[in-house]
Coordinates of C-alpha atoms in Angstrom, one line a residue:
M287 CA 0.0 0.0 0.0
R288 CA 1.4 3.4 -1.0
V289 CA 0.5 6.2 1.3
Y290 CA 1.1 9.9 0.7
T291 CA 2.7 11.4 3.8
T292 CA 2.1 14.9 5.0
A293 CA 3.9 17.3 7.3
A294 CA 2.8 20.5 9.1
H295 CA 4.7 23.8 8.6
G296 CA 4.1 27.5 8.7
G297 CA 1.7 27.4 11.7
H298 CA -0.9 25.5 9.7
T299 CA -2.6 23.1 12.2
E300 CA -5.2 21.3 10.1
R301 CA -3.7 17.9 9.2
L302 CA -4.3 17.0 5.5
P303 CA -5.6 13.5 4.9
N304 CA -3.2 10.8 3.8
I305 CA -4.1 9.2 0.5
S306 CA -3.9 5.4 -0.2
Q307 CA -3.6 4.5 -3.8
I308 CA -5.0 1.2 -5.2
D309 CA -2.8 -1.8 -5.6
S310 CA -4.1 -2.8 -9.0
I311 CA -7.0 -2.7 -11.4
K312 CA -7.7 -5.5 -13.8
I313 CA -9.8 -4.2 -16.7
A314 CA -11.7 -6.7 -18.9
G315 CA -13.5 -6.4 -22.2
Y316 CA -12.6 -4.3 -25.2
L317 CA -10.7 -1.7 -23.1
G318 CA -8.8 -4.3 -21.2
D319 CA -7.8 -6.0 -24.4
R320 CA -6.4 -2.8 -25.9
L321 CA -4.4 -2.0 -22.8
K322 CA -2.9 -5.5 -22.6
N323 CA -2.0 -5.5 -26.2
N324 CA -0.2 -2.2 -26.0
E325 CA 1.7 -3.5 -23.0
A326 CA 2.7 -6.6 -24.9
V327 CA 3.7 -5.1 -28.3
W328 CA 5.2 -1.8 -27.1
L329 CA 6.5 -1.9 -23.5
H330 CA 7.8 -5.5 -23.5
H331 CA 10.0 -4.8 -26.5
V332 CA 11.0 -1.1 -26.2
W333 CA 14.7 -1.8 -25.5
E334 CA 15.3 -4.3 -28.2
N335 CA 13.7 -2.0 -30.7
N336 CA 15.6 1.1 -29.6
P337 CA 19.1 0.1 -28.5
A338 CA 20.6 3.5 -29.5
L339 CA 18.7 5.3 -26.8
F340 CA 21.3 4.3 -24.2
E341 CA 24.2 4.8 -26.6
V342 CA 23.5 8.5 -26.6
F343 CA 23.7 8.6 -22.8
R344 CA 26.7 6.4 -22.6
E345 CA 28.7 8.3 -25.2
R346 CA 27.7 11.8 -24.1
D347 CA 31.2 13.0 -23.4
A348 CA 33.2 11.1 -26.0
H349 CA 30.8 11.4 -28.9
P350 CA 28.1 14.0 -28.3
R351 CA 25.2 13.3 -30.7
C352 CA 23.0 15.6 -32.7
I353 CA 19.7 15.2 -30.8
V354 CA 16.6 17.2 -30.0
P355 CA 17.0 19.2 -26.7
W356 CA 14.4 17.0 -24.9
F357 CA 16.0 13.7 -25.7
G358 CA 16.8 13.2 -22.0
E359 CA 13.1 12.9 -21.2
Y360 CA 12.6 9.6 -23.0
P361 CA 13.8 7.0 -20.4
G362 CA 11.8 8.7 -17.7
K363 CA 8.6 9.0 -19.7
I364 CA 8.8 5.3 -20.7
L365 CA 9.6 4.2 -17.2
T366 CA 6.6 6.1 -15.8
G367 CA 4.3 4.3 -18.2
M368 CA 5.9 1.0 -17.3
A369 CA 5.5 1.6 -13.6
L370 CA 1.8 2.6 -13.8
T371 CA 1.1 -0.3 -16.2
Y372 CA 2.8 -2.8 -13.9
R373 CA 0.7 -1.5 -11.0
M374 CA -2.4 -2.3 -13.2
S375 CA -1.3 -5.7 -14.6
G376 CA 1.4 -7.2 -12.4
D377 CA 2.8 -8.5 -15.7
S378 CA 6.2 -10.3 -15.3
E379 CA 7.5 -9.1 -18.7
T380 CA 6.7 -5.5 -17.8
L381 CA 8.5 -6.0 -14.5
R382 CA 11.5 -7.3 -16.4
A383 CA 11.5 -4.4 -18.9
G384 CA 11.3 -1.9 -16.1
R385 CA 14.1 -3.5 -14.1
E386 CA 16.3 -3.4 -17.2
L387 CA 15.7 0.3 -17.6
V388 CA 16.5 1.0 -14.0
E389 CA 19.7 -1.0 -14.3
R390 CA 20.7 0.8 -17.4
L391 CA 20.0 4.2 -15.9
K392 CA 22.1 3.2 -12.8
A393 CA 25.0 2.2 -15.1
L394 CA 24.8 5.5 -17.1
Q395 CA 24.5 7.8 -14.1
G396 CA 27.6 10.0 -13.5
D397 CA 29.5 9.9 -10.3
D398 CA 28.0 13.3 -9.5
G399 CA 24.5 12.0 -10.2
Y400 CA 24.1 13.5 -13.7
L401 CA 21.5 11.5 -15.6
G402 CA 21.3 13.2 -19.0
P403 CA 22.6 12.8 -22.6
H404 CA 24.7 15.9 -22.8
P405 CA 28.5 16.5 -22.4
K406 CA 29.9 18.2 -19.3
E407 CA 30.4 21.6 -20.9
R408 CA 26.7 21.8 -21.9
R409 CA 24.9 20.4 -18.9
F410 CA 21.9 22.0 -17.2
N411 CA 22.2 25.5 -18.7
G412 CA 24.2 25.1 -21.9
P413 CA 23.2 25.7 -25.5
M414 CA 22.3 23.0 -27.9
H415 CA 24.9 21.2 -30.0
E416 CA 25.8 23.2 -33.0
D417 CA 24.9 20.3 -35.3
T418 CA 21.4 20.2 -33.7
M419 CA 20.8 23.8 -34.4
A420 CA 22.0 23.4 -38.0
V421 CA 19.9 20.3 -38.7
F422 CA 16.7 21.7 -37.2
Q423 CA 17.4 25.2 -38.4
W424 CA 17.1 26.7 -34.9
E425 CA 19.0 29.9 -34.4
H426 CA 19.3 29.4 -30.6
A427 CA 17.7 27.2 -28.0
M428 CA 18.8 26.2 -24.5
L429 CA 18.9 22.5 -23.5
W430 CA 15.9 21.0 -21.8
D431 CA 18.3 19.1 -19.6
V432 CA 16.6 19.9 -16.3
W433 CA 13.3 18.9 -17.9
G434 CA 14.9 15.5 -18.8
H435 CA 16.1 15.0 -15.3
Y436 CA 12.6 15.8 -14.0
H437 CA 11.1 13.0 -16.1
C438 CA 13.8 10.5 -15.1
I439 CA 13.4 11.4 -11.4
Y440 CA 9.6 11.1 -11.7
G441 CA 9.8 7.8 -13.6
L442 CA 12.2 6.3 -11.1
H443 CA 10.0 7.5 -8.2
Q444 CA 7.0 5.9 -9.8
W445 CA 8.9 2.6 -10.3
Y446 CA 9.9 2.6 -6.7
A447 CA 6.3 3.3 -5.7
A448 CA 5.1 0.4 -7.9
T449 CA 7.7 -2.2 -7.0
G450 CA 9.5 -1.1 -3.8
D451 CA 12.8 -1.1 -5.7
T452 CA 15.0 1.1 -3.5
A453 CA 17.7 1.2 -6.2
A454 CA 15.3 3.3 -8.4
L455 CA 14.7 5.7 -5.5
D456 CA 18.5 5.9 -4.8
I457 CA 19.1 6.8 -8.5
A458 CA 16.4 9.5 -8.4
I459 CA 17.8 11.0 -5.2
K460 CA 21.3 11.1 -6.6
A461 CA 20.0 12.8 -9.8
A462 CA 18.0 15.3 -7.7
D463 CA 21.1 16.0 -5.6
S464 CA 23.1 16.7 -8.8
V465 CA 20.5 19.3 -9.9
Y466 CA 20.5 20.7 -6.3
A467 CA 24.3 21.0 -6.2
Y468 CA 24.4 22.8 -9.5
F469 CA 21.7 25.4 -8.8
I470 CA 21.2 25.7 -5.1
A471 CA 24.6 25.0 -3.8
G472 CA 26.2 26.6 -6.8
D473 CA 24.1 29.8 -6.2
R474 CA 22.6 29.7 -9.7
P475 CA 18.9 30.5 -10.3
F476 CA 17.0 27.7 -11.9
S477 CA 15.8 30.1 -14.5
S478 CA 19.4 30.3 -15.8
A479 CA 18.7 27.0 -17.5
G480 CA 16.3 28.8 -19.9
E481 CA 13.3 27.2 -21.5
T482 CA 11.4 28.0 -18.2
E483 CA 8.1 26.2 -19.0
M484 CA 10.1 23.0 -19.2
N485 CA 13.1 23.3 -16.9
L486 CA 11.2 24.8 -14.0
T487 CA 9.2 21.6 -13.7
I488 CA 12.0 20.3 -11.5
G489 CA 10.2 21.8 -8.5
H490 CA 7.7 19.0 -8.7
A491 CA 10.5 16.4 -8.5
F492 CA 12.0 18.0 -5.4
A493 CA 8.6 18.2 -3.8
L494 CA 7.9 14.5 -4.5
L495 CA 11.2 13.5 -3.0
Y496 CA 10.5 15.7 0.1
R497 CA 7.3 13.7 0.5
E498 CA 9.3 10.5 0.2
T499 CA 12.3 11.3 2.3
G500 CA 11.4 14.3 4.6
R501 CA 14.6 16.0 3.7
Q502 CA 14.1 19.8 4.3
A503 CA 16.5 20.6 1.4
Y504 CA 14.1 19.3 -1.1
L505 CA 11.2 21.3 0.2
T506 CA 13.4 24.4 0.2
A507 CA 14.4 23.7 -3.4
A508 CA 10.7 23.2 -4.5
E509 CA 9.7 26.5 -2.9
S510 CA 12.7 28.2 -4.5
V511 CA 11.6 27.1 -7.9
V512 CA 8.0 28.4 -7.3
A513 CA 9.5 31.7 -6.0
E514 CA 11.4 32.0 -9.3
W515 CA 8.1 31.8 -11.3
S516 CA 7.6 35.4 -10.5
K517 CA 10.7 36.5 -12.4
E518 CA 10.3 38.0 -15.8
G519 CA 10.1 35.3 -18.4
C520 CA 9.4 32.5 -15.9
G521 CA 5.6 32.1 -16.2
N522 CA 4.3 33.7 -12.9
W523 CA 1.7 30.9 -12.7
F524 CA 1.3 31.0 -8.9
Q525 CA 0.6 34.7 -8.5
D526 CA -1.3 35.0 -11.7
A527 CA -3.6 32.1 -10.7
L528 CA -4.2 33.7 -7.3
A529 CA -5.1 36.9 -9.1
G530 CA -7.7 35.0 -11.0
K531 CA -6.0 35.2 -14.4
D532 CA -6.9 32.4 -16.9
F533 CA -4.1 30.0 -17.8
Y534 CA -4.3 30.9 -21.5
A535 CA -3.8 34.6 -20.5
M536 CA -0.6 34.0 -18.6
E537 CA 2.9 34.8 -19.8
K538 CA 3.8 31.1 -20.4
K539 CA 1.0 28.7 -21.4
R540 CA 2.6 25.8 -23.1
W541 CA 1.6 22.3 -21.9
E542 CA 4.9 21.5 -20.2
A543 CA 4.1 24.1 -17.5
L544 CA 1.3 21.8 -16.2
H545 CA 4.0 19.5 -14.8
G546 CA 5.4 22.5 -12.9
V547 CA 2.0 23.5 -11.7
M548 CA 1.7 20.1 -10.1
T549 CA 4.4 21.3 -7.7
L550 CA 1.6 23.3 -6.0
A551 CA -0.3 20.2 -5.1
E552 CA 2.7 18.7 -3.4
L553 CA 3.5 22.0 -1.6
Y554 CA 0.0 22.2 -0.3
R555 CA 0.3 18.7 1.1
A556 CA 3.7 19.5 2.6
T557 CA 2.9 22.9 4.1
G558 CA -0.9 23.2 4.4
R559 CA -0.7 26.7 2.8
T560 CA -4.1 27.2 1.2
E561 CA -2.8 29.6 -1.4
Y562 CA -1.1 26.7 -3.1
Y563 CA -4.4 24.8 -3.3
T564 CA -6.2 27.9 -4.5
A565 CA -3.8 28.6 -7.3
L566 CA -3.9 24.9 -8.4
E567 CA -7.7 24.9 -8.4
N568 CA -7.9 28.2 -10.4
I569 CA -5.6 26.9 -13.1
W570 CA -7.5 23.6 -13.3
R571 CA -10.8 25.2 -13.6
S572 CA -9.6 27.7 -16.1
I573 CA -8.4 25.0 -18.4
V574 CA -11.7 23.0 -18.1
R575 CA -13.6 26.2 -19.0
T576 CA -11.5 27.5 -21.8
D577 CA -9.1 25.0 -23.3
R578 CA -10.3 21.4 -22.7
H579 CA -11.7 20.1 -26.0
N580 CA -14.8 17.9 -26.6
D581 CA -12.7 14.7 -26.5
G582 CA -11.1 15.5 -23.2
G583 CA -7.8 16.5 -24.9
F584 CA -5.9 19.6 -23.9
S585 CA -4.0 22.2 -25.9
S586 CA -4.2 23.8 -29.4
S587 CA -0.8 23.6 -31.1
E588 CA 0.8 22.6 -27.8
G589 CA -0.5 25.4 -25.6
A590 CA -3.6 27.1 -24.1
V591 CA -5.4 29.6 -26.3
G592 CA -8.6 30.2 -24.5
D593 CA -10.8 28.6 -27.2
P594 CA -11.8 24.9 -27.0
Y595 CA -13.1 25.0 -30.6
R596 CA -9.8 25.6 -32.3
L597 CA -9.2 22.9 -34.9
E598 CA -5.4 22.8 -34.3
P599 CA -3.3 19.8 -33.2
I600 CA -4.1 18.3 -29.8
E601 CA -0.8 16.7 -28.8
T602 CA -0.9 13.5 -26.9
C603 CA 1.7 14.7 -24.4
C604 CA -0.5 17.7 -23.6
T605 CA -3.4 15.5 -22.7
V606 CA -1.2 13.3 -20.6
A607 CA 0.0 16.3 -18.6
W608 CA -3.6 17.5 -18.2
M609 CA -4.7 14.1 -16.9
A610 CA -1.8 14.1 -14.4
L611 CA -2.8 17.6 -13.1
S612 CA -6.5 16.5 -12.9
T613 CA -5.5 13.5 -10.8
D614 CA -3.7 15.7 -8.3
Y615 CA -6.7 18.0 -8.2
L616 CA -9.1 15.2 -7.7
K617 CA -7.3 13.8 -4.7
L618 CA -7.1 17.2 -3.0
S619 CA -10.5 18.5 -3.9
H620 CA -12.7 15.4 -3.7
M621 CA -14.6 16.9 -6.5
S622 CA -16.3 14.2 -8.6
C623 CA -16.3 16.5 -11.6
A624 CA -12.5 16.0 -11.7
A625 CA -13.0 12.3 -12.1
D626 CA -15.6 13.0 -14.8
E627 CA -12.9 14.9 -16.6
L628 CA -10.4 12.1 -16.3
E629 CA -12.9 9.6 -17.6
L630 CA -13.7 11.8 -20.6
S631 CA -10.0 12.2 -21.4
F632 CA -9.1 8.5 -20.9
F633 CA -12.0 7.0 -22.9
N634 CA -11.6 9.5 -25.8
A635 CA -8.4 11.4 -26.2
A636 CA -5.9 9.1 -24.5
L637 CA -7.4 5.9 -26.0
G638 CA -7.8 7.7 -29.3
S639 CA -4.0 8.4 -29.4
L640 CA -3.4 4.6 -29.9
T641 CA -3.5 3.5 -33.5
Q642 CA -4.7 0.3 -35.2
N643 CA -1.9 -1.9 -34.2
D644 CA -1.9 -0.8 -30.5
Y645 CA 1.8 0.0 -30.8
I646 CA 2.1 3.4 -32.3
F647 CA 0.7 6.5 -30.6
T648 CA -0.2 9.7 -32.5
Y649 CA 1.2 13.2 -32.0
D650 CA -2.2 14.7 -32.8
V651 CA -5.7 13.5 -31.8
P652 CA -7.8 16.0 -33.7
M653 CA -11.5 16.7 -33.1
N654 CA -12.0 16.5 -36.9
G655 CA -9.3 15.1 -39.1
Q656 CA -6.9 12.1 -39.5
R657 CA -4.8 10.3 -36.9
I658 CA -1.3 9.8 -38.2
G659 CA 1.3 7.9 -36.1
A660 CA 4.0 9.8 -34.3
D661 CA 6.5 7.6 -36.1
V662 CA 5.5 9.6 -39.2
T663 CA 4.8 13.1 -37.9
L664 CA 7.6 13.1 -35.3
R665 CA 10.2 11.1 -37.3
W666 CA 12.4 14.1 -37.3
Q667 CA 13.0 13.6 -33.5
T668 CA 14.4 10.1 -33.9
I669 CA 17.9 8.9 -34.5
E670 CA 19.3 5.7 -36.1
G671 CA 18.8 2.8 -33.7
A672 CA 16.1 4.6 -31.7
R673 CA 13.2 4.5 -34.1
D674 CA 10.5 5.0 -31.5
M675 CA 12.2 7.8 -29.6
N676 CA 9.8 10.7 -29.9
C677 CA 8.0 12.5 -27.2
C678 CA 4.5 11.2 -27.7
Q679 CA 5.5 7.6 -28.3
A680 CA 7.5 7.7 -25.0
N681 CA 4.6 9.2 -23.2
G682 CA 1.6 7.4 -24.6
S683 CA 1.4 4.5 -22.2
R684 CA 1.3 6.9 -19.3
G685 CA -1.9 8.3 -20.7
L686 CA -3.5 4.8 -20.8
S687 CA -2.2 3.6 -17.4
Q688 CA -2.8 6.7 -15.3
V689 CA -6.3 5.2 -14.6
V690 CA -4.6 3.2 -11.8
E691 CA -4.1 6.5 -10.0
W692 CA -7.7 7.7 -10.1
A693 CA -9.9 4.6 -10.5
A694 CA -10.3 4.6 -6.7
F695 CA -8.4 6.0 -3.7
S696 CA -9.0 6.2 0.0
D697 CA -8.1 8.7 2.7
E698 CA -9.3 9.5 6.1
T699 CA -12.6 10.8 4.7
G700 CA -13.5 7.5 3.1
L701 CA -13.1 5.3 0.0
Y702 CA -13.8 7.0 -3.4
L703 CA -14.8 4.9 -6.4
N704 CA -14.4 6.7 -9.7
F705 CA -13.9 4.1 -12.5
Y706 CA -16.7 2.2 -14.1
G707 CA -16.2 -0.8 -16.4
P708 CA -15.7 -4.5 -16.2
C709 CA -12.9 -4.7 -13.7
A710 CA -11.6 -5.9 -10.4
I711 CA -9.9 -3.2 -8.1
A712 CA -7.7 -4.1 -5.3
A713 CA -7.7 -1.2 -2.8
H714 CA -7.7 -0.3 0.8
T715 CA -10.2 1.0 3.3
P716 CA -9.5 4.2 5.2
S717 CA -8.0 2.1 8.0
G718 CA -5.6 0.3 5.6
R719 CA -7.4 -3.0 5.4
R720 CA -7.7 -4.7 2.0
I721 CA -10.9 -4.4 0.0
R722 CA -11.7 -5.8 -3.5
L723 CA -14.3 -4.2 -5.7
T724 CA -15.6 -6.2 -8.6
E725 CA -17.6 -4.5 -11.3
E726 CA -19.8 -6.5 -13.7
T727 CA -21.0 -4.3 -16.4
A728 CA -21.0 -3.5 -20.1
Y729 CA -20.4 0.2 -19.3
P730 CA -20.0 2.5 -21.1
L731 CA -22.2 0.7 -23.7
D732 CA -25.0 0.8 -21.1
G733 CA -25.4 2.2 -17.6
A734 CA -26.0 -0.9 -15.5
V735 CA -23.1 -1.5 -13.1
T736 CA -23.1 -4.2 -10.4
I737 CA -20.4 -3.7 -7.7
T738 CA -19.5 -6.5 -5.3
L739 CA -17.4 -5.9 -2.2
E740 CA -15.0 -8.3 -0.6
L741 CA -13.4 -7.4 2.7
D742 CA -11.2 -9.4 5.1
E743 CA -13.6 -8.4 7.9
P744 CA -16.6 -6.1 8.3
E745 CA -15.7 -2.4 8.7
T746 CA -17.5 0.8 9.0
F747 CA -16.4 3.6 6.7
P748 CA -17.8 6.2 4.2
L749 CA -18.0 4.9 0.6
H750 CA -18.2 7.6 -2.0
I751 CA -19.7 6.6 -5.4
R752 CA -19.2 8.9 -8.3
I753 CA -22.4 10.1 -10.0
P754 CA -21.3 11.5 -13.4
C755 CA -22.4 15.0 -14.2
W756 CA -24.1 13.8 -17.4
S757 CA -26.3 11.2 -15.7
A758 CA -29.5 13.1 -15.1
A759 CA -31.5 10.2 -13.7
T760 CA -29.4 7.9 -11.6
A761 CA -30.6 5.0 -9.4
L762 CA -28.5 3.3 -6.7
S763 CA -29.3 0.5 -4.4
V764 CA -27.3 -1.4 -1.8
N765 CA -28.3 -5.1 -1.2
G766 CA -31.6 -4.3 -3.0
V767 CA -32.4 -1.2 -0.9
V768 CA -32.9 1.9 -3.0
Q769 CA -30.9 4.9 -1.9
T770 CA -32.4 8.4 -2.0
G771 CA -31.0 11.8 -2.7
V772 CA -28.7 10.7 -5.5
R773 CA -27.6 13.8 -7.5
S774 CA -25.5 14.0 -10.7
G775 CA -22.1 15.7 -10.6
L776 CA -21.5 14.7 -6.9
Y777 CA -20.3 11.8 -4.9
Y778 CA -23.0 9.8 -3.2
T779 CA -21.8 9.0 0.3
M780 CA -22.9 6.0 2.3
E781 CA -21.4 5.4 5.7
R782 CA -22.2 2.0 7.1
A783 CA -20.8 -1.3 8.3
W784 CA -19.6 -2.9 5.0
K785 CA -19.0 -6.7 4.7
S786 CA -18.0 -9.2 2.1
G787 CA -20.8 -9.9 -0.3
D788 CA -22.4 -6.5 -0.2
V789 CA -23.7 -5.6 -3.6
L790 CA -24.3 -2.1 -5.0
F791 CA -26.3 -1.7 -8.2
L792 CA -25.8 1.6 -10.1
S793 CA -28.0 2.5 -13.0
L794 CA -26.7 5.5 -15.0
D795 CA -28.7 7.5 -17.5
M796 CA -27.2 6.9 -20.9
S797 CA -29.5 9.2 -22.9
P798 CA -27.4 11.4 -25.2
H799 CA -26.1 14.8 -24.1
Y800 CA -24.9 17.5 -26.3
W801 CA -22.3 20.3 -26.6
T802 CA -23.1 22.9 -29.2
G803 CA -20.0 24.5 -30.5
G804 CA -18.7 28.0 -31.2
G805 CA -15.9 29.6 -33.1
A806 CA -14.5 27.4 -35.8
V807 CA -17.3 24.8 -35.2
S808 CA -20.2 27.2 -34.8
G809 CA -23.4 25.5 -35.9
R810 CA -22.0 22.1 -35.1
T811 CA -22.6 19.8 -32.2
S812 CA -20.8 17.1 -30.2
V813 CA -23.0 14.2 -29.2
Y814 CA -22.2 11.9 -26.2
H815 CA -23.3 8.5 -25.1
G816 CA -22.4 8.6 -21.4
P817 CA -18.7 9.5 -21.3
L818 CA -18.1 8.5 -24.9
L819 CA -17.9 11.1 -27.6
L820 CA -19.6 9.9 -30.8
A821 CA -18.1 10.6 -34.3
L822 CA -18.6 9.9 -37.9
D823 CA -15.8 8.0 -39.7
T824 CA -15.6 7.9 -43.5
G825 CA -14.7 4.2 -43.4
A826 CA -17.6 3.2 -41.2
S827 CA -20.4 5.6 -42.1
G828 CA -20.7 5.0 -45.8
T829 CA -21.6 8.7 -46.4
D830 CA -20.1 12.1 -46.8
V831 CA -19.4 12.9 -43.2
D832 CA -19.3 16.7 -43.6
A833 CA -22.6 16.8 -45.4
C834 CA -24.4 14.4 -43.1
V835 CA -27.3 16.0 -41.1
F836 CA -29.1 14.6 -38.1
E837 CA -32.3 15.4 -36.3
R838 CA -31.9 15.5 -32.6
Q839 CA -34.8 13.1 -32.2
A840 CA -33.1 10.5 -34.4
L841 CA -30.0 10.8 -32.2
D842 CA -32.1 10.4 -29.1
N843 CA -33.5 7.1 -30.6
R844 CA -30.1 5.7 -31.7
V845 CA -29.6 2.0 -31.6
V846 CA -26.4 1.2 -29.6
E847 CA -24.5 -2.0 -30.1
S848 CA -21.1 -3.3 -28.9
G849 CA -18.5 -3.2 -31.6
D850 CA -15.8 -5.7 -32.5
K851 CA -12.1 -5.9 -32.0
D852 CA -11.7 -2.5 -33.8
H853 CA -14.7 -0.6 -32.5
W854 CA -15.9 -0.2 -28.9
L855 CA -19.3 1.0 -29.7
T856 CA -21.5 1.6 -32.7
A857 CA -24.7 3.6 -32.8
A858 CA -27.1 3.3 -35.8
V859 CA -28.8 6.6 -36.6
K860 CA -31.0 7.7 -39.5
N861 CA -29.8 11.0 -41.1
T862 CA -32.2 13.5 -42.7
A863 CA -31.6 11.8 -46.1
G864 CA -33.2 8.6 -44.7
E865 CA -29.9 6.7 -44.6
T866 CA -28.9 4.6 -41.6
V867 CA -25.5 5.8 -40.6
R868 CA -23.1 4.2 -38.1
L869 CA -21.6 6.5 -35.5
L870 CA -18.6 5.2 -33.6
D871 CA -17.0 6.0 -30.3
F872 CA -14.4 8.7 -30.8
A873 CA -11.4 6.5 -29.8
S874 CA -12.3 4.0 -32.5
C875 CA -12.4 6.5 -35.3
G876 CA -9.5 7.1 -37.7
R877 CA -7.4 4.2 -36.4
D878 CA -6.7 3.2 -40.0
G879 CA -6.0 6.8 -41.1
S880 CA -9.5 7.5 -42.3
W881 CA -11.1 10.9 -42.0
Y882 CA -13.6 11.5 -39.3
I883 CA -15.5 14.4 -37.6
S884 CA -16.7 14.7 -34.0
W885 CA -18.5 18.0 -34.5
L886 CA -21.7 17.0 -36.2
N887 CA -24.5 18.8 -38.0
V888 CA -27.5 18.4 -35.7
R889 CA -30.8 20.2 -36.1
D890 CA -32.6 21.3 -33.0
A891 CA -29.4 21.0 -30.9
P892 CA -29.4 22.8 -27.5
A893 CA -28.3 26.4 -27.7
A894 CA -24.6 27.0 -27.1
I895 CA -23.7 28.0 -23.5
P896 CA -20.9 30.5 -23.4
A897 CA -18.0 29.3 -21.3
E898 CA -18.2 32.3 -19.0
H899 CA -21.9 31.4 -18.2
G900 CA -22.0 28.1 -16.3
G901 CA -18.6 26.7 -17.0
N902 CA -18.0 23.8 -19.3
P903 CA -21.1 23.1 -21.4
I904 CA -20.8 19.3 -21.0
W905 CA -21.7 19.7 -17.3
N906 CA -24.8 21.7 -18.2
N907 CA -26.2 20.7 -21.6
R908 CA -28.8 17.9 -21.7

């Protein structure tokens, strides 16, 4: 059982609750098959397919390579995905692959703790290799070396959390100490590394290690990084968020900054200072309101723009960062809407980034368009012998496996259940005793979910059941007794003596809900079946998707069926031309490169709700 520890500082007397993460989640059905296949074809063979990744690190001083500035992030991103995937599956081959990566990182780490791919004269705050600037036609750019260390430290910490491998934690600590020695002990500002949206994320790594070790130096370093945010050119995310400024209106609004913003969550846990939480919450809510797209993806051309309707690339890495931030916010806020957001992102944007063969991830998961593998669009990032080393391929499995962090969790306020689908979750009660929750369901095809509890012994505690914001009419019973007062968009809390064999039955309202667009998609509408965004795919619909028009009544009367190995869900709907058209779940569209759209032409759709009135339309439109 992994437990988040807390400390009290600064005169704050209210103790923040500890958080117990689940041990595993075994997901069955279509979704489980996709996750298992990606684990087998990608993670199990990543090293044999990319041997040159480690050559770059090994030869950094003798033969510096022409590589992109962020090359150092790849091992950490991959290890993070492996760690979370292993927590889900317990797969022995994933354990072997992760152990091999940790062993290689240990062998490649410098005596001073350095864990990057750059020669000594360029480390931490040096310019890129001249050949790199020439090849990529960049006039100047600083290395993302501290950013690479952040991801390696984070991945190593995740591996330690998943396996108890102290060697991984030792490597992470040594790497963090190397960064600390260069900047703090060396009296250099972290901003001297340049590329502040990326390199200032190191504060999150220091804060995580403070949680793990209790070393005051790490807390000091994390707070020093946040203090530097207020310098010119460093983002000012903390103070701007406290002032109520939207994330897209801040000085620096690229997606990488979200990893830095996660420092606020750890500092709130460590210090209890409510301004850290307030800033985190303001940024999260700003993004939901102004920059989270209809599929749960975040970013337009790699940053926040204040317009969720922009038809620009939605990078997989951006959505992964958004989901990580949302997970932190969920566990601190206990707001079920954060779990709704995570489900939306997971079922649509994250799963939609995985292409037909379950191996290659995409760079862009567009709302309307084509999905092209990152092996094509990001080929310029790769080097010979490391064919898969691009940012989104390295990060994709984290997007799929982060579900293990939010599916359920417990703290002193109770056990929170967030994930619905055919699965078995091994978790802990608030007292730390084991509990297993088994879900029998076809969700999200339909809304009937049967949840059976298994406990070592009876125990009284609050159980919080997520009632999705889109489920207008939800029924819940316990051992056949109907519960009253169930409301959408909130947790339903039951405190009672739970015992093995207790059965909860949840019936969610799967009638369609709508989001009428604006801006570039004015006059178009997104249609949802529960958490699933529906879309028209040229290969499956048999019609001109851009010209296809639907009546809302026809969509209300759609016929939903389970798909096959390539489609999770299909919905048969008659269009205004009298043709029966198949809508697919968004994640299944475009997997073979076909063109699709998720903003449909719907007559009698609900009126658009401006974001400034009522927040995200998905939470309000029915």
